[in-house]
Coordinates of C-alpha atoms and ligand atoms in Angstrom, one line a residue:
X1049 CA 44.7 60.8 83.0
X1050 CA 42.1 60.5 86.1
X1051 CA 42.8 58.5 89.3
X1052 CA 40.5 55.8 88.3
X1053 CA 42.6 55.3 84.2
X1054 CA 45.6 55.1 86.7
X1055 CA 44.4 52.4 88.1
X1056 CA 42.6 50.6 85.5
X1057 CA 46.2 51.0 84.0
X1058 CA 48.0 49.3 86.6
X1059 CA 45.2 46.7 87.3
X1060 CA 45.8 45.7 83.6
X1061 CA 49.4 44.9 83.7
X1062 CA 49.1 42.8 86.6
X1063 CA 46.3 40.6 84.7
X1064 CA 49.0 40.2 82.0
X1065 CA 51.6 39.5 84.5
X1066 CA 49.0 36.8 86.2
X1067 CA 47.7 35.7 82.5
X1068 CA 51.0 34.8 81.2
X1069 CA 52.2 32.9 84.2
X1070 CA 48.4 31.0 83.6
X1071 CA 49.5 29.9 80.4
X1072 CA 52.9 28.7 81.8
X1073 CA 50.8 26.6 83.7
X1074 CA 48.5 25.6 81.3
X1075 CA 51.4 24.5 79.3
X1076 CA 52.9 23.1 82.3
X1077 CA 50.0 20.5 82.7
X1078 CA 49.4 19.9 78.9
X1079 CA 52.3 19.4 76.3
X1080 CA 55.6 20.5 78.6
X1081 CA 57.8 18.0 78.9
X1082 CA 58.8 16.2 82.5
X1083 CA 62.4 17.6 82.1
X1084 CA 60.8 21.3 82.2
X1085 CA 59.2 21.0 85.4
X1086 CA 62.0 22.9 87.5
X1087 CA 62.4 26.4 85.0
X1088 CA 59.1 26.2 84.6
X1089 CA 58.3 26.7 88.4
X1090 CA 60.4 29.5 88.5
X1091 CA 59.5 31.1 85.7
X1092 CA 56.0 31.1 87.1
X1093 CA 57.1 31.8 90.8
X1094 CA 59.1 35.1 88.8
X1095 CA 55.4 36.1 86.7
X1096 CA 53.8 35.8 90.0
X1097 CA 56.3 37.9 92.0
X1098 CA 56.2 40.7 89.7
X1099 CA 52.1 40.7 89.6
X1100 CA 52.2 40.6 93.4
X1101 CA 54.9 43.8 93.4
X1102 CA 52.7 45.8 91.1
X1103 CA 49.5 45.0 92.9
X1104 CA 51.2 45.9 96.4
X1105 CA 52.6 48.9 95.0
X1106 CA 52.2 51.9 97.8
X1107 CA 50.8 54.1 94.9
X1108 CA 48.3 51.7 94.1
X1109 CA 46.9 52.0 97.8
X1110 CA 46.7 55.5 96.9
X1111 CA 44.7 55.6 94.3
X1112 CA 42.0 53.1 96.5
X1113 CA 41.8 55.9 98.7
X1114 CA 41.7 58.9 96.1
X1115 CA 39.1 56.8 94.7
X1116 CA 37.0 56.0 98.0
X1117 CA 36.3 59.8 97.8
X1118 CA 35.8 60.7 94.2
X1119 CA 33.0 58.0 94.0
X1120 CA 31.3 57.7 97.3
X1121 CA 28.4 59.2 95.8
X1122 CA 27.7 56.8 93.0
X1123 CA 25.2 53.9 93.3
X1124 CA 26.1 51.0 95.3
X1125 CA 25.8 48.4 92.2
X1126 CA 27.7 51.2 89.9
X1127 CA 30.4 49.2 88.6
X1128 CA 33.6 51.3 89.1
X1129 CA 32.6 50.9 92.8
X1130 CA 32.5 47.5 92.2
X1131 CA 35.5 47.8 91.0
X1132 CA 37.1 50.0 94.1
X1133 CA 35.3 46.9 96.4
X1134 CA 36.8 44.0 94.5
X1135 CA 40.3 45.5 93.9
X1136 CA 40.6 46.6 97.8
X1137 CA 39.7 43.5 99.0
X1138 CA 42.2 41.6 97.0
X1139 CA 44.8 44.8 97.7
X1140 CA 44.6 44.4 101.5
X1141 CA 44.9 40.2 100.9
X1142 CA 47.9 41.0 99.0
X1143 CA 49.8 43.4 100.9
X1144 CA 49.7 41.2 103.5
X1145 CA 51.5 38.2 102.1
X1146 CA 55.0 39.4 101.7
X1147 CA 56.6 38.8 98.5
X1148 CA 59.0 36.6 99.4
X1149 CA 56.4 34.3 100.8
X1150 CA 54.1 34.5 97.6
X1151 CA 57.1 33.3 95.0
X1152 CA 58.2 30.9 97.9
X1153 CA 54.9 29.3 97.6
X1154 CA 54.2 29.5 93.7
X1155 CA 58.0 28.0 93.3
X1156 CA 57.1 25.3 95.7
X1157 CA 53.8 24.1 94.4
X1158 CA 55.2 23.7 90.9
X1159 CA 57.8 21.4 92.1
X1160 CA 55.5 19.6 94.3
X1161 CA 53.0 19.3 91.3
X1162 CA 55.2 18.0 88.7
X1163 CA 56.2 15.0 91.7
X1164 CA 52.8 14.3 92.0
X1165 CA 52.3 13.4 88.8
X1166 CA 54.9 11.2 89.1
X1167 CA 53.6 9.8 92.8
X1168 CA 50.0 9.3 91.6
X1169 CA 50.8 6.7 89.2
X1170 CA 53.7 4.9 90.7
X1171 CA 51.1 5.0 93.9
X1172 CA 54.4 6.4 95.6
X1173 CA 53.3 8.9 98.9
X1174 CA 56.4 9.4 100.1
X1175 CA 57.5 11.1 97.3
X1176 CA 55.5 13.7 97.5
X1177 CA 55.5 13.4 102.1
X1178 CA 58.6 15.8 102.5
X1179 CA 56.7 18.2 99.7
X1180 CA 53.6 18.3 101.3
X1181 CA 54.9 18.7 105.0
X1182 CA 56.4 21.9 103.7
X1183 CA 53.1 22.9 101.9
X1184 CA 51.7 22.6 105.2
X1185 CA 54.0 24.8 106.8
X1186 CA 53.6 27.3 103.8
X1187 CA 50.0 27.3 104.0
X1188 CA 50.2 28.1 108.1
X1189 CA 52.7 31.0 106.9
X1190 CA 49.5 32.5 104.9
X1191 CA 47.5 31.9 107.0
X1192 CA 49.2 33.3 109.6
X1193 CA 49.6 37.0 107.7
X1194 CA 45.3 37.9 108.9
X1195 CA 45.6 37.4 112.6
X1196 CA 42.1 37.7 114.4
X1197 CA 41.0 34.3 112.6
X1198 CA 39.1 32.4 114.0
X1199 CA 40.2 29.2 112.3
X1200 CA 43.3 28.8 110.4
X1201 CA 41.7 28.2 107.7
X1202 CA 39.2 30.7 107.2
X1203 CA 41.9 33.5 105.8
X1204 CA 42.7 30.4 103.1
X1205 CA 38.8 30.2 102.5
X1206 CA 38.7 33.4 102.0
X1207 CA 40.6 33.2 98.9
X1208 CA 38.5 31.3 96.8
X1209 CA 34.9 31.8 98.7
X1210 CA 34.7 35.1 100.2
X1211 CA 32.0 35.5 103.2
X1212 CA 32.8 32.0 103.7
X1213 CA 34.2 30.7 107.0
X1214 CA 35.6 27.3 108.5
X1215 CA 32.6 27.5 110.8
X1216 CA 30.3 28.7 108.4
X1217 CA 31.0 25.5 106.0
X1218 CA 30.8 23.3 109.2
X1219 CA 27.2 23.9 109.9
X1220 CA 26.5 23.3 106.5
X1221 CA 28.5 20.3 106.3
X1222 CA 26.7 19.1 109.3
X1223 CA 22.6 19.9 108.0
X1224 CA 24.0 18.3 104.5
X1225 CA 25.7 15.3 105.9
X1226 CA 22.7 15.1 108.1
X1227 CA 20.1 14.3 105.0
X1228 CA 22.6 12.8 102.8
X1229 CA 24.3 9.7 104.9
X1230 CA 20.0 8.1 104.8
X1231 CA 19.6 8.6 101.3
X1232 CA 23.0 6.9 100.7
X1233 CA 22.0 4.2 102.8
X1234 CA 18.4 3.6 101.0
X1235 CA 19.8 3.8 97.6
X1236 CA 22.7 1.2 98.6
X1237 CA 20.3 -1.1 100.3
X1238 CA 19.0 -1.8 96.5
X1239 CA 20.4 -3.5 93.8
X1240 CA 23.4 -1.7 92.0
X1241 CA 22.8 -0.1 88.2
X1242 CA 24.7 -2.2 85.6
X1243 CA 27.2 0.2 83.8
X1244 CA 28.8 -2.1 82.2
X1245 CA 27.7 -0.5 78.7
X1246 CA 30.0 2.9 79.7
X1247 CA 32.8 0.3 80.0
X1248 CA 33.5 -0.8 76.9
X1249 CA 36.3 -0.2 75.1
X1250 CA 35.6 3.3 73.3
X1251 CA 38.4 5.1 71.0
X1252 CA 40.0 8.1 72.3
X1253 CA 39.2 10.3 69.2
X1254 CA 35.2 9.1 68.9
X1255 CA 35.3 10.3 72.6
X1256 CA 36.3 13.8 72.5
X1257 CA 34.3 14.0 69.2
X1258 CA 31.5 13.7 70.5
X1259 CA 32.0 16.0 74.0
X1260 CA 33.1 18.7 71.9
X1261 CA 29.9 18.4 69.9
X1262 CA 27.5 18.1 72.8
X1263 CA 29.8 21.5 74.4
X1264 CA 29.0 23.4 70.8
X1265 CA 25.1 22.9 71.6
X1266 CA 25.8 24.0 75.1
X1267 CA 27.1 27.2 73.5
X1268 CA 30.8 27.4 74.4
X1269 CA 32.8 29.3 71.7
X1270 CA 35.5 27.8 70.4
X1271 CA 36.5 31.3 68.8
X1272 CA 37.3 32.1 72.2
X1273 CA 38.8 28.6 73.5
X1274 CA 39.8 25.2 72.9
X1275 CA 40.2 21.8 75.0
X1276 CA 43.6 20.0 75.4
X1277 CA 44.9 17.1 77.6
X1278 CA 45.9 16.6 80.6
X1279 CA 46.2 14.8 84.5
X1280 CA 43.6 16.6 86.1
X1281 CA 41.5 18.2 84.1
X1282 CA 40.4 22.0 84.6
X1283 CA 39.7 25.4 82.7
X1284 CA 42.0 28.1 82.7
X1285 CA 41.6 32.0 81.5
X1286 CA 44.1 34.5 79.5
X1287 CA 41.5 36.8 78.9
X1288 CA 37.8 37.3 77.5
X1289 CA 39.0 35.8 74.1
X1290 CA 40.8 33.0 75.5
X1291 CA 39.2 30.8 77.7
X1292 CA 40.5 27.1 77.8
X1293 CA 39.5 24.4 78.8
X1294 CA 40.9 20.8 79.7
X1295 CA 40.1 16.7 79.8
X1296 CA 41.4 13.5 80.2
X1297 CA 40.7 9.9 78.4
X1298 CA 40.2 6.4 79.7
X1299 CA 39.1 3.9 76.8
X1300 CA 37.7 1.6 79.0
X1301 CA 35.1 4.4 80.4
X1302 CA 33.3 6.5 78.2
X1303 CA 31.5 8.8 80.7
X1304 CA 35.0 10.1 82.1
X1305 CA 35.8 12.1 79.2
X1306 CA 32.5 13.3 78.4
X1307 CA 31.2 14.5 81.8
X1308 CA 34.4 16.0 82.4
X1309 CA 34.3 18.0 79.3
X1310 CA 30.5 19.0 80.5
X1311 CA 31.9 20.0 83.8
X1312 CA 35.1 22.4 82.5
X1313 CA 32.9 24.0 79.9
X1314 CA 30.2 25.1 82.5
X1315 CA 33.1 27.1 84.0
X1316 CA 33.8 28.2 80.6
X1317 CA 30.9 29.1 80.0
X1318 CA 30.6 31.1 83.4
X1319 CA 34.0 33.0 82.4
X1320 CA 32.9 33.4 78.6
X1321 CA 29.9 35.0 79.5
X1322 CA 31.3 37.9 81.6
X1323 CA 30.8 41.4 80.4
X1324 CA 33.7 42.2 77.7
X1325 CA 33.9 45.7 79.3
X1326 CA 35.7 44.4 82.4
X1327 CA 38.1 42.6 80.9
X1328 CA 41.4 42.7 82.4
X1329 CA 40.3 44.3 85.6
X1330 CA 39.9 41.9 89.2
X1331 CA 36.5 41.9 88.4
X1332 CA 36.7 40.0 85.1
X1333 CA 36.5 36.8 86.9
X1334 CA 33.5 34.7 88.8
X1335 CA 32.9 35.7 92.1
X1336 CA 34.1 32.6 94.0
X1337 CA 35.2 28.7 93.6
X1338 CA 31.3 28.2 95.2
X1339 CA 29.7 29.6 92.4
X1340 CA 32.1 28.7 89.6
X1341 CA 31.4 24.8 90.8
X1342 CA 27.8 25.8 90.4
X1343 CA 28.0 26.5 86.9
X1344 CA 30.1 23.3 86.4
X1345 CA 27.7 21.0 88.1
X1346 CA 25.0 22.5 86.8
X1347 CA 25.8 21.8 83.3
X1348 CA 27.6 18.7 84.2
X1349 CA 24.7 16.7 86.3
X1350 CA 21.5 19.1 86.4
X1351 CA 21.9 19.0 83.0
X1352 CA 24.0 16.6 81.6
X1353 CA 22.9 13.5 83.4
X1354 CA 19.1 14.2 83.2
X1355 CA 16.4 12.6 81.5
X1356 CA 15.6 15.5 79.5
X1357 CA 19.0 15.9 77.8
X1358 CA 19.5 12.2 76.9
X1359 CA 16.0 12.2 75.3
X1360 CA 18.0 14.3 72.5
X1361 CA 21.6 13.0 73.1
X1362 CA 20.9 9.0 73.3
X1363 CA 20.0 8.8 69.5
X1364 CA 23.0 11.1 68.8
X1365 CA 26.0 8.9 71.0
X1366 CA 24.1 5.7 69.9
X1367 CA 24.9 6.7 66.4
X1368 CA 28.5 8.1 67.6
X1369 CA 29.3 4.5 69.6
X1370 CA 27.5 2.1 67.8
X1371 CA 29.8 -0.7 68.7
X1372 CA 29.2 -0.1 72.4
X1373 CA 25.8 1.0 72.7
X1374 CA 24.1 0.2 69.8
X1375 CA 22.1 -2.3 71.6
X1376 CA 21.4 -0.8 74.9
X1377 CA 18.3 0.9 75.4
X1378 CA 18.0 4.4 76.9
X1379 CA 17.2 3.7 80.2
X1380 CA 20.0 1.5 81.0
X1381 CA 21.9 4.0 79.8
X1382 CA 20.3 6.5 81.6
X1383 CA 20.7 4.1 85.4
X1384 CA 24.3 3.9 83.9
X1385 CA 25.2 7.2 84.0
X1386 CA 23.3 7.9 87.6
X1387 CA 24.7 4.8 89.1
X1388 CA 25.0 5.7 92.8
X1389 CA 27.7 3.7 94.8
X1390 CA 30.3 3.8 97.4
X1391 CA 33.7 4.1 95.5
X1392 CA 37.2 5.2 96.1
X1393 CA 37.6 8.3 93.8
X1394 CA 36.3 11.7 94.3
X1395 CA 35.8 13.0 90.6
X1396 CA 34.2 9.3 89.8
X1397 CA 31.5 9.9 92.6
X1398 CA 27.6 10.1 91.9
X1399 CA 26.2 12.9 93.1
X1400 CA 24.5 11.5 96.1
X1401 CA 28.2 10.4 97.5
X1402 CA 30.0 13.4 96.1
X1403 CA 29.4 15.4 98.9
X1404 CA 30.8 12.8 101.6
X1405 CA 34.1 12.8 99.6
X1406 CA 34.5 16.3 99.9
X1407 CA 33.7 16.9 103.6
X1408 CA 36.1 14.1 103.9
X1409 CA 38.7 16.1 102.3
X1410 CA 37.6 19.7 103.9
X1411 CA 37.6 17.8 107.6
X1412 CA 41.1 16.7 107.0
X1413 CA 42.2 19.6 105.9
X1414 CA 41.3 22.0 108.8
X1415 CA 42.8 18.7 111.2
X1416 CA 46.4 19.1 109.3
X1417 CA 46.5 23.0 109.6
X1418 CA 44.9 23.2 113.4
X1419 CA 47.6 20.4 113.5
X1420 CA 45.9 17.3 115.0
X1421 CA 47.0 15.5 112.0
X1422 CA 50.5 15.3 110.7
X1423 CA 51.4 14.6 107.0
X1424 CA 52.9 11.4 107.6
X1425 CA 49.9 10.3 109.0
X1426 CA 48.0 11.6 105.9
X1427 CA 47.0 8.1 104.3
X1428 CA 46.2 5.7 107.3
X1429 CA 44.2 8.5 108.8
X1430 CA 42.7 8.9 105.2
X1431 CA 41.7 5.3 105.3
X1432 CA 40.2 5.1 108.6
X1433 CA 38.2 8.3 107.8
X1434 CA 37.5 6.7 104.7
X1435 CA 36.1 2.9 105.9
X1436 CA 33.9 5.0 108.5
X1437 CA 32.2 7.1 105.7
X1438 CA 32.1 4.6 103.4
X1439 CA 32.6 1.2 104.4
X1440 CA 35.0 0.1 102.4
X1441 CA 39.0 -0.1 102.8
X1442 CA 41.1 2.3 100.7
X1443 CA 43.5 -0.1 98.1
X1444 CA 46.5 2.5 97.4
X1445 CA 47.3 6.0 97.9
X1446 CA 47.0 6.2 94.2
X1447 CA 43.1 6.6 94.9
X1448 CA 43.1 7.6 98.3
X1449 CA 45.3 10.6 99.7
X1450 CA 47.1 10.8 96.1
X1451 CA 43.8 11.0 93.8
X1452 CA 43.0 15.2 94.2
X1453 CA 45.6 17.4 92.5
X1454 CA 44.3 20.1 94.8
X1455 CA 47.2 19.4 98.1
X1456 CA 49.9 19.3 95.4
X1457 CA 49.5 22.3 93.5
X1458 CA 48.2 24.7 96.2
X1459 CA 47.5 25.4 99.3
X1460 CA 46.4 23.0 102.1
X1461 CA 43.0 24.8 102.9
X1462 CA 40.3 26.6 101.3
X1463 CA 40.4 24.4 98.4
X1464 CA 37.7 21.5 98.7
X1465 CA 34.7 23.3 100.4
X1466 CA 33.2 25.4 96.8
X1467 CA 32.6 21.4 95.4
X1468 CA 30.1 21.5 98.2
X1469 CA 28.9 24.7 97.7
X1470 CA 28.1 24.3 93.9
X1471 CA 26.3 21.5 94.2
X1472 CA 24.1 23.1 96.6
X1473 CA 24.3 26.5 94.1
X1474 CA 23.2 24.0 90.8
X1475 CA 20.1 22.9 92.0
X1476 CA 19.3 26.8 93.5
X1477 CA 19.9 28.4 90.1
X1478 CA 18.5 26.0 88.3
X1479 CA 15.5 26.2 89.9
X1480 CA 15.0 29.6 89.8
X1481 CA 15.5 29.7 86.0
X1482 CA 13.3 27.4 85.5
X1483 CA 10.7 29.2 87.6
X1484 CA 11.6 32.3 85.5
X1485 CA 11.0 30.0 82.4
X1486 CA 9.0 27.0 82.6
X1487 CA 10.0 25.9 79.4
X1488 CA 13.5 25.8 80.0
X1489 CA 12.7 21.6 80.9
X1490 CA 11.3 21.0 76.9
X1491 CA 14.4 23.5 75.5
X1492 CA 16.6 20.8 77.2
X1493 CA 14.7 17.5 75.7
X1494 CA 15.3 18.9 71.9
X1495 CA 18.7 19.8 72.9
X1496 CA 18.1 23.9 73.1
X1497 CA 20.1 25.6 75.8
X1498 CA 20.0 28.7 74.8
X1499 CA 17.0 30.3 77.3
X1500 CA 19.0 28.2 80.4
X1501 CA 22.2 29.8 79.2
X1502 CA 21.1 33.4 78.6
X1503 CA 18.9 33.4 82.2
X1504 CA 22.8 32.3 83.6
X1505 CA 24.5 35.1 81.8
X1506 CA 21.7 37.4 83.1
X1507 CA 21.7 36.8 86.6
X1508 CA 25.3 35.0 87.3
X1509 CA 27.4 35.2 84.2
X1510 CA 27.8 38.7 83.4
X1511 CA 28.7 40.1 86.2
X1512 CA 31.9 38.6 87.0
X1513 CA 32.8 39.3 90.4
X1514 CA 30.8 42.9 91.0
X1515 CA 29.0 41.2 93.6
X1516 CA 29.7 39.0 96.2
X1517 CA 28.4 35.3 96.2
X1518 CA 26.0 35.9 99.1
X1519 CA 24.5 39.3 97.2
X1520 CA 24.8 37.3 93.4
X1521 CA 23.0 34.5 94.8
X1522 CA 19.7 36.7 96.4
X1523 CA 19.9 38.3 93.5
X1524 CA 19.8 35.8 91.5
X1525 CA 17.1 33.5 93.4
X1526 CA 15.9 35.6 95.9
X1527 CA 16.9 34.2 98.4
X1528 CA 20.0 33.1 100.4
X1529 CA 21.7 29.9 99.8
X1530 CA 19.7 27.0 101.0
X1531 CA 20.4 23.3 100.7
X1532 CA 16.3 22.5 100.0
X1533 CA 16.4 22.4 96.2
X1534 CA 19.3 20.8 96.0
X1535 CA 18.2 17.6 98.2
X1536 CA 14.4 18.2 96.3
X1537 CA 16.3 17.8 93.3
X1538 CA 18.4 14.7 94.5
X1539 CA 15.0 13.4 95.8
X1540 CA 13.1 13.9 92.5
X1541 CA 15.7 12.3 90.6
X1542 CA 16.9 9.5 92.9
X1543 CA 13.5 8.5 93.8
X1544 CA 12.0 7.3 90.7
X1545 CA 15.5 5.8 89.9
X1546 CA 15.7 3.5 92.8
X1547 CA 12.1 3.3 94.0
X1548 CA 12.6 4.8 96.8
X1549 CA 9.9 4.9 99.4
X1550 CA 8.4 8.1 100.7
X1551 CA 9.3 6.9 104.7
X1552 CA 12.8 6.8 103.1
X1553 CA 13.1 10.8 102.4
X1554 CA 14.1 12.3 106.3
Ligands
ZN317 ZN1 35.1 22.3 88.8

């Protein structure tokens, strides 16, 4: 057996290890009952253990450095050296977190997850307060195992958006926040879109009919998925043939359901469309929560909220949901589903206020683990944040510091700022496919996705994680992440929407 089978070999059994404690999850958050919640956490914090054990193995370190030799004279974008990179990296993350720490944590968020879902609909903080504080503490712990930070929270960035740092997504935040607080203000200086048509009362099963039949045309395979129920809806991997996906329901808003289904398959579609010859290896994945929210934006707003794709789709959910919009035209419709407003809840926000909830979230994140903030203190600093973004008092907990799953079944840190990211990503991608392919724009109005979707699996999709977001993104558009098309493309599409005025664009 060569050095690099070896590997391959153990790489493998620590994706099973990881996969199967996934689908523990996944069951966890769909059909488990309450009454499970405490085995289940351990039986997950036990998967998770072992995985970490076999990754930190001594021998395994080994074999990196066996390896560093026998192919430092392939090609820098030759994929076992991709595979050397990637594994390293997450080898060196992982041999630094002890054990004891990693179960700790995975035990801990499972019980803290099951209370939220209990909390967030009794509106009932403290519950979860005592849970949280020690979450907090957990996360400093992790953080605390790559001294030489220069945040706290950049070795928990790190994680999910690598090249990313606390000060990095700061000036971003800042140039974003910057162009986006005027164009809020213009658009909310006019008269609100009526969206009253998405509010009528729509049936469960005519709902998820129809988003599974729009995700079909978008090209996700259901040979190598399905879509459940569940809280917080999210897409979750076993392997290349199994790649799942999640939604939730509310009969009294027919775009929840739908543009949540458009947002989980665009990661599905990301992690579908990865090479099948790295499957089960640490690069069979995408390359960071940045990029994976790109793909789900994309196809959720660029895409699923534009003019172009309703030209196909209105006749086809007019028929579906006759009752309800039998008698509303498309461009109602069309404001309906673009309606941009101040509101309460993160994963109900336009895309022109999405942003602001999310640097929200980010800001009070690095302010709990740099410690100027204490849990307790959570929800009235929440609200006070909250009325100075947006104006408007927070009514619970239950849609303020209780509405994101993210605090409860994680870390505190590194978990908010990829939102951000993707959005800036969608419009950047998008752009440049369409500059590869002009046509991509008429594909979309007769509901053909199949050039957008094989330029994605080109540039982004099938490489999993060989290269790092910064290189997969000048690859991809050649050059490095900017937020210019993303505010051209809220521009293009805002303007004609709310007539804005041209003095109204800085
Ligand atoms: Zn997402």
């Amino acid at each position: 057996m060569t050095t690099l089978d070896d590997l391959k070999g153990r790489l493998l059994e620590v994706d099973d290890l990881s996969s199967a404690a996934s689908l523990l999850k996944w069951d966890q958050a769909t059909y488990m009952p309450s009454g499970g919640g405490i085995a289940r956490g351990r039986q997950v914090a036990t998967l998770t253990r072992l995985a970490h054990e076999k990754l930190t193995d001594p021998a395994v370190g080994k074999l990196l450095d066996v390896l560093d030799k026998e192919l430092a004279t392939r090609p820098d974008d030759d994929t076992d050296r991709a595979l050397l990179r990637v594994t390293r990296r997450t080898w060196e993350q992982s041999v630094r977190i002890p054990g004891a720490l990693v179960s700790e944590m995975s035990e801990h968020t499972a019980r803290t997850y099951q209370a939220w879902t209990v909390a967030r609909p009794s509106n009932d903080f403290e519950l979860t307060r005592p849970l949280l504080e020690k979450t907090l503490d957990l996360s400093r712990r992790m953080a605390n195992c790559f001294p030489g930070y220069e945040s706290i929270a950049d070795p928990l960035i790190a994680f999910s958006d690598y090249g990313v740092t606390a000060k990095s997504v700061r000036a971003l935040f800042t140039e974003l926040r910057g162009r986006l607080v005027p164009l809020v203000r213009a658009i909310t200086k006019r008269a609100p879109a009526d969206d009253a048509c998405l509010k009528k009362h729509t049936p469960e099963a005519d709902q998820l009919a129809f988003g599974l039949e729009v995700i079909k045309r978008y090209g996700y395979d259901f040979d190598r998925g399905r879509q459940d129920k569940t809280h917080h809806p999210f897409m979750t991997k076993f392997s290349q043939g199994d790649v799942r996906i999640t939604t939730r329901v509310r009969e009294d808003d027919m775009a929840d359901a739908l543009f949540s289904t458009l947002h989980e398959c665009g990661h599905a579609l990301y992690e579908q469309g990865i090479r099948a010859d790295l499957d089960g290896t640490p690069l069979s994945a995408g390359t960071s929560s940045g990029v994976h929210e790109s793909q789900s934006r994309l196809w959720e707003n660029v895409v699923g909220r534009s003019r172009g794709f309703w030209t196909h789709f209105y006749p086809e959910i007019q028929r579906a949901f006759a009752t309800q919009l039998g008698a509303v035209d498309l461009d109602t419709f069309y404001r309906a589903i673009n309606k941009v407003e101040r509101s309460h809840v993160r994963v109900d926000a336009d895309e022109v206020t999405y942003n602001l909830h999310v640097m929200l979230r980010f800001d009070l994140e690095l302010d709990m683990l740099e410690g100027r903030v204490a849990v307790k203190d959570l929800p009235r600093v929440w609200g006070e944040r909250f009325h100075a973004d947006f104006g408007l008092a927070v009514p619970s907990d239950k849609d303020g510091v209780l509405q994101d799953v993210h605090w409860y079944d994680g870390p505190i840190g590194g978990a908010f700022q990829g939102y951000t990211l993707g959005n800036v990503l969608s419009a950047q991608f998008f752009d440049a496919a369409v500059k590869a392919h002009p046509q991509i724009p008429a594909h979309i109005e007769r509901g053909d996705f199949a050039q957008l979707r094989d330029w994605l699996t080109q540039n982004i999709y099938q490489h999993g994680a060989a290269f790092t977001p910064a290189e997969l993104v000048s690859r991809a558009t050649g050059s490095p992440m900017s937020i210019e098309p993303y505010l051209d493309y809220l521009w293009k599409k805002y303007q004609p929407l709310y007539a804005l005025t041209e003095d109204e664009r800085r």
